Coordinates of C-alpha atoms in Angstrom, one line a residue:
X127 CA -11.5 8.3 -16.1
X128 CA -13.8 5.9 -17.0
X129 CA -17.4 6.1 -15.6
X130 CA -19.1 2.9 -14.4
X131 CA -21.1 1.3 -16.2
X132 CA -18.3 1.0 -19.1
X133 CA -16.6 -0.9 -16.5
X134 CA -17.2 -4.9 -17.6
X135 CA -18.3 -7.2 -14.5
X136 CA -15.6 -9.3 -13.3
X137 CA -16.2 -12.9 -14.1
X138 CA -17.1 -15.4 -11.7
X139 CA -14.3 -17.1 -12.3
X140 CA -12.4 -13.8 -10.7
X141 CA -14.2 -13.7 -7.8
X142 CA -13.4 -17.8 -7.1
X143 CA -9.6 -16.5 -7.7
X144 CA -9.2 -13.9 -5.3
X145 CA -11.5 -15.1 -2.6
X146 CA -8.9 -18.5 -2.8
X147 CA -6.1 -16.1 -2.6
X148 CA -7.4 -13.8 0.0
X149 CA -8.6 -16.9 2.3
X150 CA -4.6 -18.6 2.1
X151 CA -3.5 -15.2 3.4
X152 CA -5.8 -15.8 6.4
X153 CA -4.5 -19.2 7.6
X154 CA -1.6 -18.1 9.1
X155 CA -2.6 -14.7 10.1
X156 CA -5.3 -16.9 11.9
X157 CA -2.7 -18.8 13.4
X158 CA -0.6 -16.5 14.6
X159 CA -3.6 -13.4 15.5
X160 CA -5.9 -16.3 17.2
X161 CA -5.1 -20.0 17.4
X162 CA -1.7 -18.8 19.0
X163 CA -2.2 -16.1 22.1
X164 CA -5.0 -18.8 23.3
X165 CA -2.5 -21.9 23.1
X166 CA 0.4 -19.7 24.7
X167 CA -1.7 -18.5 27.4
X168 CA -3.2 -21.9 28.6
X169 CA 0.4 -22.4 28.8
X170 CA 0.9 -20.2 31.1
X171 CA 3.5 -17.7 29.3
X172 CA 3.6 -14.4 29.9
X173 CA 1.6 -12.1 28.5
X174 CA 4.4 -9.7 27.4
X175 CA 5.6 -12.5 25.3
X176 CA 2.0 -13.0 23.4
X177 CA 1.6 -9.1 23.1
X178 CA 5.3 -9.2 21.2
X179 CA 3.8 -11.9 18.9
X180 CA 3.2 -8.7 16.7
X181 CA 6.8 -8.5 15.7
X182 CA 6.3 -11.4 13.5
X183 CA 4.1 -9.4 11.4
X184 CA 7.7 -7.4 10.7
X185 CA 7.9 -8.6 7.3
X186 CA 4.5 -7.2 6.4
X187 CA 5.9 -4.0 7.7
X188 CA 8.9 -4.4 5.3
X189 CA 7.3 -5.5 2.0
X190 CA 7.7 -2.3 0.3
X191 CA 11.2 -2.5 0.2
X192 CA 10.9 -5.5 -2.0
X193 CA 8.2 -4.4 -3.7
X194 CA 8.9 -2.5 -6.9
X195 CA 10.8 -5.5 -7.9
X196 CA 7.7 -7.6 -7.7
X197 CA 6.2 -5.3 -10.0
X198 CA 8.6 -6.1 -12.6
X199 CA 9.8 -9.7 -12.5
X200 CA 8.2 -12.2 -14.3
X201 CA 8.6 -16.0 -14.9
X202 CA 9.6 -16.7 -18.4
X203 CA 7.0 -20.0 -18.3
X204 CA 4.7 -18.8 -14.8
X205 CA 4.3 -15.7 -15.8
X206 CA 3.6 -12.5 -13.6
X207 CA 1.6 -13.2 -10.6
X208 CA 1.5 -16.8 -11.2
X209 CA 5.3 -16.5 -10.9
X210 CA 5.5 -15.3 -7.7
X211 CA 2.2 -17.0 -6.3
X212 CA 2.5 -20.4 -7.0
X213 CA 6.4 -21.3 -5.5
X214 CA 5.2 -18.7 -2.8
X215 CA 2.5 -20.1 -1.5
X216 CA 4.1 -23.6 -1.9
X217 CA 6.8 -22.7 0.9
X218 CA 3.9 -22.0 3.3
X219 CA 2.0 -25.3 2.6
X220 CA 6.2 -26.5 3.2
X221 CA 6.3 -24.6 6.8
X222 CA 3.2 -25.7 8.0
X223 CA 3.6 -29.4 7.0
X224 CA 6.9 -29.0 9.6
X225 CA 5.2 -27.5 12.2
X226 CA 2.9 -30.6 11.7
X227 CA 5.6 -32.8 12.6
X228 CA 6.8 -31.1 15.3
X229 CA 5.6 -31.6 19.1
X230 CA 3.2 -28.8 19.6
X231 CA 3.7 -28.9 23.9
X232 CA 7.4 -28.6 23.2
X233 CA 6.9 -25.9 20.4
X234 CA 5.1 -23.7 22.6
X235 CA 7.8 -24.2 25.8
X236 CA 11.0 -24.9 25.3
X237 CA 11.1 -24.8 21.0
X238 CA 9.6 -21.7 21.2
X239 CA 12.4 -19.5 19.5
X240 CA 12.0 -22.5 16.9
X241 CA 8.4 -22.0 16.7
X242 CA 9.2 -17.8 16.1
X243 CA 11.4 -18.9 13.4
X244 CA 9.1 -21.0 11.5
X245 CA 6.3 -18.4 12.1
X246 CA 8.8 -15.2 10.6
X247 CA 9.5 -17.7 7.5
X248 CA 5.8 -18.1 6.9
X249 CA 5.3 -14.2 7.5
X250 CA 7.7 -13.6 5.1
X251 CA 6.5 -15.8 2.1
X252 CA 3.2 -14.7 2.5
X253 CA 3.6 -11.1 2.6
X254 CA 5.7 -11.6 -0.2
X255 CA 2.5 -13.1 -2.0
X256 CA 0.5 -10.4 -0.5
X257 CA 2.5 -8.3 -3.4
X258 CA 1.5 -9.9 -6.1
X259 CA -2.1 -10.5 -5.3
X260 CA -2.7 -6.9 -4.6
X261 CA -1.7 -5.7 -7.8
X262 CA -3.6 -8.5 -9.5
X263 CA -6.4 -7.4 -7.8
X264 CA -6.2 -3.7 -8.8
X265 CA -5.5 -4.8 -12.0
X266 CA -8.7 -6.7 -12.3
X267 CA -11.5 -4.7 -10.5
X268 CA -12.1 -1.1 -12.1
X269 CA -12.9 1.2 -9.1
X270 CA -16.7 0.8 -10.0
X271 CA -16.0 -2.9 -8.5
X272 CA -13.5 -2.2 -6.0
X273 CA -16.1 -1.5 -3.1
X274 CA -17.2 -5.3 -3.8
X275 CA -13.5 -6.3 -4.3
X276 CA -12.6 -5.3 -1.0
X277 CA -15.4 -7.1 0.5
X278 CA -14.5 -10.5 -1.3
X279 CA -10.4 -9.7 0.0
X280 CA -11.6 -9.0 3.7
X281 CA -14.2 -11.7 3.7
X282 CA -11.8 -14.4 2.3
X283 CA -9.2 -13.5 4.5
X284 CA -11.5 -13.7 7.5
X285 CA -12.8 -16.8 6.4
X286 CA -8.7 -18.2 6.2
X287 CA -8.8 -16.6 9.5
X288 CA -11.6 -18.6 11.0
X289 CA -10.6 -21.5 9.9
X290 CA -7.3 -21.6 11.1
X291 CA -8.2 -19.6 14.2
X292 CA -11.4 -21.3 16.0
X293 CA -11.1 -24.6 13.6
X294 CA -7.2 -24.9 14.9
X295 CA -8.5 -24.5 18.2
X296 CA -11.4 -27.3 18.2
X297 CA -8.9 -29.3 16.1
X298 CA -6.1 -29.3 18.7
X299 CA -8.8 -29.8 21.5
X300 CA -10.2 -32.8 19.5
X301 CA -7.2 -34.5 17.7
X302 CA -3.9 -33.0 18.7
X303 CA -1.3 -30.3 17.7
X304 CA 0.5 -32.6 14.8
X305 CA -3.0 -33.6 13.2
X306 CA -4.6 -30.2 13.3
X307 CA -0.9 -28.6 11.8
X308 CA -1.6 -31.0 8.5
X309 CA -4.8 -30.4 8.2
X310 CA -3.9 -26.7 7.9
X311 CA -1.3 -27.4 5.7
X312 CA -3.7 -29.6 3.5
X313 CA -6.5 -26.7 3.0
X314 CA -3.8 -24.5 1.9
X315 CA -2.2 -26.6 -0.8
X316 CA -6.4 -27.2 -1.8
X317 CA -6.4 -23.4 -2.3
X318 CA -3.9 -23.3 -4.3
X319 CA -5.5 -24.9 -7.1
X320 CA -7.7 -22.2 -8.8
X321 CA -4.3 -20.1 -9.5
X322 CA -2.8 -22.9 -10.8
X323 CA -5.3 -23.5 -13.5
X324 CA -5.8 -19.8 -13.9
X325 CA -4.4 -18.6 -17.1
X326 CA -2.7 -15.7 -16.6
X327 CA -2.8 -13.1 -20.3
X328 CA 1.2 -11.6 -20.6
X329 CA 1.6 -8.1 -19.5
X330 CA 4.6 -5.8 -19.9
X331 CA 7.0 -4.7 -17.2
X332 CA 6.6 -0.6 -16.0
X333 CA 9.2 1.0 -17.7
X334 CA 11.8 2.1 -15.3
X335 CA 15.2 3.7 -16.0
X336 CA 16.7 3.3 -12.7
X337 CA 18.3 -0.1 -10.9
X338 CA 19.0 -1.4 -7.1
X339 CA 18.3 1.3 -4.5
X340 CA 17.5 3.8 -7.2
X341 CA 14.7 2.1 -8.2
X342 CA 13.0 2.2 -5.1
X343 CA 13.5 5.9 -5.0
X344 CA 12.4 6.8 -8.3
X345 CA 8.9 4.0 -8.1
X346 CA 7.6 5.8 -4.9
X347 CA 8.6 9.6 -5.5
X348 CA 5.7 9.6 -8.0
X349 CA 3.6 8.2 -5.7
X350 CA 4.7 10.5 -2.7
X351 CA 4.4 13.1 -4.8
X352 CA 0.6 13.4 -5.2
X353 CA -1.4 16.2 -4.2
X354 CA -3.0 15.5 -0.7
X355 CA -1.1 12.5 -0.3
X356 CA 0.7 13.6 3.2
X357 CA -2.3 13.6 5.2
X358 CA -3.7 10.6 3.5
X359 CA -1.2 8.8 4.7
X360 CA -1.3 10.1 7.9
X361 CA -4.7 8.9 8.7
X362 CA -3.8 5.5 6.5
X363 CA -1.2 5.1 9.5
X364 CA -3.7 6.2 12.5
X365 CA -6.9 4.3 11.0
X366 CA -6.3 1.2 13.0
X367 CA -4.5 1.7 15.6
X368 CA -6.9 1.2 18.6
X369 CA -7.8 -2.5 17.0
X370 CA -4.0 -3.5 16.9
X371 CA -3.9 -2.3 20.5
X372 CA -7.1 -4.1 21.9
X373 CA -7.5 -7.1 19.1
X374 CA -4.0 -9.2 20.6
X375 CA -5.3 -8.8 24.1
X376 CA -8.8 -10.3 23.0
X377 CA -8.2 -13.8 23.7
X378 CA -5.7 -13.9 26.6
X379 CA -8.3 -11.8 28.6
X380 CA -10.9 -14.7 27.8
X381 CA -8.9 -16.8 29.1
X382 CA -7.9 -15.4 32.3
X383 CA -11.9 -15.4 32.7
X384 CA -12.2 -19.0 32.6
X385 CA -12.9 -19.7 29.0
X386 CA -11.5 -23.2 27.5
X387 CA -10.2 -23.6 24.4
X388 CA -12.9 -25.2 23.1
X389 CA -15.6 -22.2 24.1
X390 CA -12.7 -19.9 22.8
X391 CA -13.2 -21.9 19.2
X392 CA -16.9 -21.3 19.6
X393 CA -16.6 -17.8 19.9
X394 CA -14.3 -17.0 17.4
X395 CA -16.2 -19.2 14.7
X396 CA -19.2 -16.9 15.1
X397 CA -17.5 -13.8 15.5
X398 CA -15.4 -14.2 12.6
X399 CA -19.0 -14.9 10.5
X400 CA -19.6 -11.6 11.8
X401 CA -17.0 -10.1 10.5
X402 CA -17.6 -11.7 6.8
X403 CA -21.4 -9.7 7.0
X404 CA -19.1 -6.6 8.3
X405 CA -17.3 -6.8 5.4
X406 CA -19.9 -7.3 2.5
X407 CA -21.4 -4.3 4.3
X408 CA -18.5 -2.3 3.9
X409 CA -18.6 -3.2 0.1
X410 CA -22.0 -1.9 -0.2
X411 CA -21.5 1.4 1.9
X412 CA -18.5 2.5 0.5
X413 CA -20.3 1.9 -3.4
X414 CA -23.4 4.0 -1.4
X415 CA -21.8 6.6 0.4
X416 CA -18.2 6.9 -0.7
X417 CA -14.4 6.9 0.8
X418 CA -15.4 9.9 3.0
X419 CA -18.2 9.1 4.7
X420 CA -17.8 5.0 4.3
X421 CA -14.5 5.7 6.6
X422 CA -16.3 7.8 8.9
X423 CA -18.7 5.6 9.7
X424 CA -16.3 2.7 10.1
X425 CA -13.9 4.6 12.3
X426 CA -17.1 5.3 14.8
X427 CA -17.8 1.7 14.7
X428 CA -14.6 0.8 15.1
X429 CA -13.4 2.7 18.2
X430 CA -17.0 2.6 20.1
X431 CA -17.1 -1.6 20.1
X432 CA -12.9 -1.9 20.9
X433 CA -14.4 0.5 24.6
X434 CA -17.3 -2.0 25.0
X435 CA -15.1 -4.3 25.5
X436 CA -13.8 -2.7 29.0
X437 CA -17.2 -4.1 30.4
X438 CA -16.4 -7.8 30.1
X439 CA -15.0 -8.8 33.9
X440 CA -14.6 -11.8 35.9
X441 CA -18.5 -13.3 36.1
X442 CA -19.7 -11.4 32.9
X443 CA -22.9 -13.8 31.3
X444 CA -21.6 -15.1 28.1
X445 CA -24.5 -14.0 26.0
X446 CA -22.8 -10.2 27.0
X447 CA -19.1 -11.7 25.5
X448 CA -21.1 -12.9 22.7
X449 CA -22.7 -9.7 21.5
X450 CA -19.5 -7.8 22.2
X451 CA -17.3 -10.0 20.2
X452 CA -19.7 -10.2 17.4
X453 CA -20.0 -6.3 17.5
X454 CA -16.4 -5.9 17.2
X455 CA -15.6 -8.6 14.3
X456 CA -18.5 -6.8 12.0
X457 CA -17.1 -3.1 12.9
X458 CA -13.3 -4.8 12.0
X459 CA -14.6 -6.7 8.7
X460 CA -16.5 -2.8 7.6
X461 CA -13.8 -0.8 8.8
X462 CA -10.8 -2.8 7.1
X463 CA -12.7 -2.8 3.6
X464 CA -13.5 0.4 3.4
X465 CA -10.0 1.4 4.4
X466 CA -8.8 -0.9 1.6
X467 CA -10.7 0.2 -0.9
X468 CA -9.6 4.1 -0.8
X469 CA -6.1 2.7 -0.9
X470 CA -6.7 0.9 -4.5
X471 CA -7.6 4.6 -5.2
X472 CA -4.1 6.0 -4.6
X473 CA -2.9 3.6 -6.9
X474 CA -0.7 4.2 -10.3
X475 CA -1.4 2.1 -13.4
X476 CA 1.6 -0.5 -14.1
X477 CA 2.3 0.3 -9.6
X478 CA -0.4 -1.1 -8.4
X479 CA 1.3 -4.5 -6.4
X480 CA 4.1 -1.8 -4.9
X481 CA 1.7 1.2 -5.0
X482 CA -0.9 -0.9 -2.3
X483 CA 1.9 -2.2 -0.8
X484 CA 3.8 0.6 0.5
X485 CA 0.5 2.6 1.7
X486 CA -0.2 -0.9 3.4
X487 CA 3.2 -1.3 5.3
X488 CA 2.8 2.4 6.4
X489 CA -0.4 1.6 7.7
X490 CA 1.3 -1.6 9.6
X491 CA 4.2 0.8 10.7
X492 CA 2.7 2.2 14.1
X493 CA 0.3 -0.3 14.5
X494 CA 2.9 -3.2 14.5
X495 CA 4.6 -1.1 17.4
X496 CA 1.8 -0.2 19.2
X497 CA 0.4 -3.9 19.1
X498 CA 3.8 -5.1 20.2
X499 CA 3.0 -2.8 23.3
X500 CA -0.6 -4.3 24.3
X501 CA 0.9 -7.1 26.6
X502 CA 2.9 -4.4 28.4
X503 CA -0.3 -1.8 29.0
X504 CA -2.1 -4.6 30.0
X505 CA 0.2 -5.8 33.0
X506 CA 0.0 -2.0 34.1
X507 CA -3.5 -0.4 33.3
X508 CA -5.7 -4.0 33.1
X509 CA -7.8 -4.6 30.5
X510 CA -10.4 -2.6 31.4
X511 CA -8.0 0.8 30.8
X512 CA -6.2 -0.9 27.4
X513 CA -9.7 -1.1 25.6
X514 CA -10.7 2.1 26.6
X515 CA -7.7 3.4 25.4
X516 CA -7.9 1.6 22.4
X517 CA -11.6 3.1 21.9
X518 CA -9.8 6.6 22.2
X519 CA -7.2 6.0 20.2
X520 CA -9.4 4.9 17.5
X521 CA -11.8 8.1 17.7
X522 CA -8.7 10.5 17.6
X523 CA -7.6 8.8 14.8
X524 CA -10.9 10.3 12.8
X525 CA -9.5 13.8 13.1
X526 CA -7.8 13.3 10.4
X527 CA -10.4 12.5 7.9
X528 CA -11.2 16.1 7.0
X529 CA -7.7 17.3 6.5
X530 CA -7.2 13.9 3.6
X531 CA -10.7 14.6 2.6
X532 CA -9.8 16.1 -0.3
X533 CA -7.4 13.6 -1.4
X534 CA -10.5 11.2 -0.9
X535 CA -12.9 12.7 -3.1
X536 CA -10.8 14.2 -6.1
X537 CA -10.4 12.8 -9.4
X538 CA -7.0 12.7 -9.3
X539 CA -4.3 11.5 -12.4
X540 CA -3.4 8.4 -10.6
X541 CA -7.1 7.6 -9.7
X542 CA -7.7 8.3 -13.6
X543 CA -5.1 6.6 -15.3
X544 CA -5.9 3.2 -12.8
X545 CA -9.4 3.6 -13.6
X546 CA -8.4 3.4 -17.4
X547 CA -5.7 1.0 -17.5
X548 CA -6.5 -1.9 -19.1
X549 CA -7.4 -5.2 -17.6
X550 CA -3.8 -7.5 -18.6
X551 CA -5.0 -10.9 -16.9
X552 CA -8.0 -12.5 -17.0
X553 CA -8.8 -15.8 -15.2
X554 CA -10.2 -18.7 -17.4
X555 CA -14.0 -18.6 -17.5

């Protein structure tokens, strides 16, 4: 493996490519994690119906199957991830612009299956994109830059996030549904703009000698096959699950207590800062303390701030729901970086799009059930009992840190042969 400091600094140009990338993920996550239960609720629906709002996130869940195919396509003019980036991210700039025509009252009642529909497509597209610009991103950042890396994924994607989370929500308050939808969709097709200039260097296919369904057995058995990796993956798929229990519930529960739309767009603007600190934090501890410990830490975090939020009841001062949802955005933003960051270290030179993306759709596989369940524990337990048992969840999850502890700190072949693979696109400088 290479050691550090013959690792070259990423260019600045780099960083302005994957931060552009990272925050067009988080529009219409935003959308759909924030901008969405909040809207919903003040409609009065159910909140069943907002908790099953996870399901959408079904594709993410999925991506792997599709996966090794990313790896190896490339666009005769495009090329690799400019291939696959570019039309990509142009059909979600397309969806959004039609939800921008659409009436948003009538979307969120009676269109709603329409509104699903529109939502899955976007999902879809965007974790298709989420391929591509994982691999890139292994690609680019040796593991001496990864920590940072991470930091600049979970902060762009927050930022994305925010904006189409508490802006949408001031926007819609201020000028409407159909207004606030094109803005969206306008910010999106601005982001797109570094990739397109970004010159992208040719890089060979993996060589694979299998085709179809073979090939998807024959690109992950490698993978599978690593020492350790069972009980990596079993805390990959435990890590979050007390946030996707707790974090759809967040807003609906604010709402219930009184708060408008516009207050709702407050909170989340700061919070979501919060989280951006959380994860250049995460950056630095997991380059100081390493995948271990960095995890460790992050889970405690984690699981302790999703239980504070049992405190917040009818009457509670806002400086309380402040600090609370700060709190819980900066454990998130650390937590999720750290957690990302040991996955680029599981992954196989010439694998690394389908390699990040099939540890990442395990890790999506009991979360996107149990979120789909928060609506449903909520009616029966209140939300008093769902956070707590989301802080529980979240601390039992961290048993399983010492038994992939040894997967975490070994310098293992695919670690190695990542670490010394050689950087095959480089942005324009």
């Amino acid at each position: 493996m290479l050691v550090a400091p013959l690792s070259p600094r990423p260019s600045r140009a780099t960083w302005l490519l994957l931060a552009s990338l990272y925050c067009a993920q988080g529009l219409p996550s935003g959308l759909v994690a924030h901008a969405l239960p909040a809207l919903l609720r003040q409609q009065g629906v159910d909140l069943a119906l907002i908790g099953l709002l996870k399901l959408l996130a079904l594709p993410w869940l999925l991506k792997a199957l599709w996966a090794p195919w990313v790896d190896r396509w490339r666009h005769p003019r495009l090329g690799h991830a400019r291939g696959w980036i570019l039309p990509l991210q142009g059909s979600v700039v397309l969806c959004l612009a039609l939800l921008a025509l659409l009436d948003g009252p009538r979307l969120l009642s009676e269109q709603f299956s329409l509104l699903l529909g529109l939502l899955l497509l976007i999902n879809l597209a965007a974790a298709t994109q989420d391929i591509a610009t994982d691999g890139l991103t292994v690609r680019l950042l040796s593991e001496r830059w990864r920590g940072l890396g991470n930091s600049v994924q979970v902060g762009g994607y927050k930022i994305g996030m925010l904006l189409s989370g508490s802006g949408l929500l001031l926007l819609v308050g201020q000028m409407g549904w159909n207004l606030a939808l094109a803005s969206l969709a306008l910010l999106l097709a601005a982001l797109t703009l570094p990739v397109w200039h970004w010159q992208e260097r040719p890089n060979p296919a993996p060589e694979q000698a299998a085709s179809g369904p073979a090939l998807l057995c024959q690109h992950y058995r490698g993978l599978l096959r690593q020492p350790g990796m069972g009980a990596w993956l079993a805390l990959l798929m435990s890590f979050k699950l007390g946030d996707s229990l707790a974090s759809p519930m967040i807003k609906p529960m604010l709402v219930d207590l009184g708060w408008g739309l516009g207050a709702l767009g407050q909170l989340t603007l700061l919070s979501s800062l919060c989280g951006i600190l959380g994860a250049l934090a995460g950056g630095w501890l997991y380059a100081r303390l390493g995948a271990w410990r960095a995890l460790l830490l992050g889970g405690v975090l984690q699981a302790l701030t999703l239980a504070s939020l049992a405190s917040l009841t009818q009457g509670a001062a806002d400086s309380l729901v402040y600090s609370l949802a700060l709190l819980e955005q900066a454990a998130d933003g650390l937590s999720s970086v750290v957690l990302f960051a040991a996955m680029m270290r599981q992954c196989r030179s010439a694998h690394e799009g389908a390699d990040f993306t099939l540890q990442a759709s395990l890790q999506l596989l009991l979360a996107g059930l149990v979120g789909a369940t928060s609506g449903l524990l909520a009616k029966a337990i209140g939300y008093p009992g769902l956070f707590l048992t989301a802080g529980l969840l979240g601390l039992l999850a961290l048993l399983l840190l010492y038994p992939a502890r040894l997967r975490l700190s070994a310098n293992t072949p695919a670690r190695a042969s990542v670490d010394a693979a050689p950087h095959h696109s480089t942005p324009v400088r």
